[in-house]
């Protein structure tokens, strides 16, 4: 994207210093991983920002959200009648803009994941739901906080030797949940006096607090010992066979377009 045009336009509207922000600067912003949902993501970003309702949607909701937008446009714009094109500006629309009414577009998970949804999409949905449950336990319920405070107050942790390492343990597949968890752990660290020595706060959070928080949460939620929960953590995200098949299919298709073979 050519940002110079937008910078010039911004200066025309209002002189002064402007700060460029990206999606990575917005906490909890749902991420787009596929290339055919750009327009719907942009619509939902805009709707959530102007109404102030928060980003309560995920990539797996895109098929349903597409249907919702189509119905909304057909109903509000009266597509079959030319003379009522702007009759959609109702009290409901004003309430949406003012933030006093939350738009309804989500469907309960049991209905959203139907027989018409591909298996690999359902697998992503199930993993995302499980990851959100894990992060909610840590962040919203503060289920791991007592354990984390113990580590910051000197409780033995095998992860402390990784503070200066470049290896960052990965368990959460969702960037959104990673951001939520990291922001929470940074708050815990900043608000807790500790005698532990480290030079890089980000490395310390990623290499010590992230594994400690997730392993403890896994042990509680899955009724595992800490050793068993650690093995689950180290195994990383569990991908369904259908997801691997879909990934291979996309790679094969791309290589075929480039005139190369897939082995």
XYZ file of C-alpha atoms in Angstrom, residues 67-201:
135
model
C -24.653 -14.375 4.779
C -25.447 -11.842 7.497
C -24.150 -8.925 5.418
C -26.102 -10.117 2.369
C -29.321 -10.314 4.339
C -28.651 -6.942 5.954
C -28.118 -5.241 2.588
C -31.137 -6.899 1.007
C -33.409 -5.977 3.908
C -32.167 -2.472 4.626
C -31.504 -1.276 1.082
C -34.728 -2.785 -0.297
C -32.849 -4.093 -3.319
C -36.066 -4.923 -5.158
C -37.322 -1.299 -4.882
C -35.282 1.577 -6.365
C -37.145 4.300 -4.494
C -36.282 3.015 -0.995
C -32.533 2.669 -1.421
C -31.716 4.644 1.752
C -34.681 3.583 3.862
C -32.315 1.521 6.028
C -31.401 4.519 8.227
C -33.644 3.506 11.119
C -33.539 3.870 14.896
C -31.738 0.518 14.959
C -29.015 1.817 12.643
C -28.569 4.948 14.751
C -28.268 2.783 17.877
C -25.572 0.703 16.205
C -23.540 3.796 15.332
C -23.986 5.229 18.851
C -22.871 1.939 20.388
C -26.054 1.419 22.400
C -27.004 -1.682 20.413
C -24.715 -4.594 19.627
C -25.065 -6.057 16.123
C -26.340 -9.615 16.046
C -24.497 -11.800 13.589
C -23.094 -14.708 15.573
C -24.660 -18.160 15.677
C -24.153 -20.656 18.529
C -21.220 -22.952 17.865
C -23.450 -26.018 17.643
C -25.276 -24.435 14.715
C -22.297 -22.680 13.177
C -20.347 -25.908 12.706
C -22.733 -27.927 10.598
C -22.400 -30.780 8.151
C -21.848 -28.189 5.407
C -18.621 -26.926 7.014
C -15.455 -28.637 5.703
C -13.715 -30.948 8.166
C -10.520 -28.889 8.241
C -12.506 -25.722 9.075
C -14.255 -27.541 11.929
C -10.834 -28.681 13.193
C -9.631 -25.065 13.242
C -12.850 -24.052 15.007
C -12.408 -26.706 17.696
C -8.766 -25.768 18.302
C -9.588 -22.047 18.442
C -12.369 -22.693 20.952
C -10.049 -24.773 23.143
C -7.288 -22.146 22.993
C -9.748 -19.398 23.969
C -10.911 -21.501 26.910
C -7.300 -21.900 28.025
C -6.472 -18.188 27.706
C -9.743 -17.175 29.392
C -8.806 -19.360 32.356
C -5.429 -17.608 32.636
C -6.524 -14.042 31.867
C -10.180 -13.640 32.852
C -10.292 -16.116 35.729
C -6.659 -15.438 36.719
C -6.358 -19.174 37.265
C -2.566 -19.245 36.947
C -1.819 -15.982 38.735
C -0.963 -17.432 42.141
C 1.446 -19.838 40.462
C 3.013 -17.009 38.424
C 3.446 -14.819 41.509
C 5.193 -17.740 43.181
C 7.644 -17.989 40.253
C 8.316 -14.245 40.357
C 8.930 -14.518 44.123
C 11.560 -17.222 43.748
C 9.631 -20.464 43.292
C 11.886 -22.873 41.321
C 11.227 -22.881 37.580
C 12.997 -25.009 34.998
C 12.250 -22.332 32.399
C 14.491 -19.698 33.973
C 17.535 -21.009 32.116
C 15.780 -20.021 28.851
C 15.705 -16.312 29.673
C 18.724 -15.592 27.503
C 17.758 -18.144 24.857
C 16.289 -17.229 21.483
C 13.929 -20.227 21.638
C 10.360 -19.184 22.351
C 8.065 -22.083 23.300
C 4.952 -22.166 21.123
C 1.627 -23.688 22.102
C -1.111 -21.277 21.058
C -1.805 -21.280 17.341
C -4.029 -18.184 17.410
C -2.183 -14.862 17.161
C -5.167 -13.196 18.802
C -4.914 -15.410 21.890
C -1.119 -14.989 21.916
C -1.545 -11.201 22.040
C -4.159 -11.394 24.810
C -1.996 -13.711 26.902
C 1.181 -11.661 26.368
C -0.540 -8.397 27.362
C -1.877 -10.014 30.529
C 1.505 -11.490 31.491
C 3.245 -8.174 30.897
C 0.777 -6.592 33.315
C 1.482 -9.280 35.917
C 5.226 -8.781 35.538
C 5.059 -4.972 35.638
C 2.865 -5.072 38.749
C 4.927 -7.581 40.736
C 8.248 -6.823 42.470
C 10.742 -9.600 41.731
C 14.353 -10.385 42.523
C 14.770 -12.395 39.323
C 17.412 -11.017 36.984
C 16.701 -10.545 33.277
C 17.666 -7.980 30.642
C 14.918 -8.525 28.073
C 11.340 -8.302 29.351
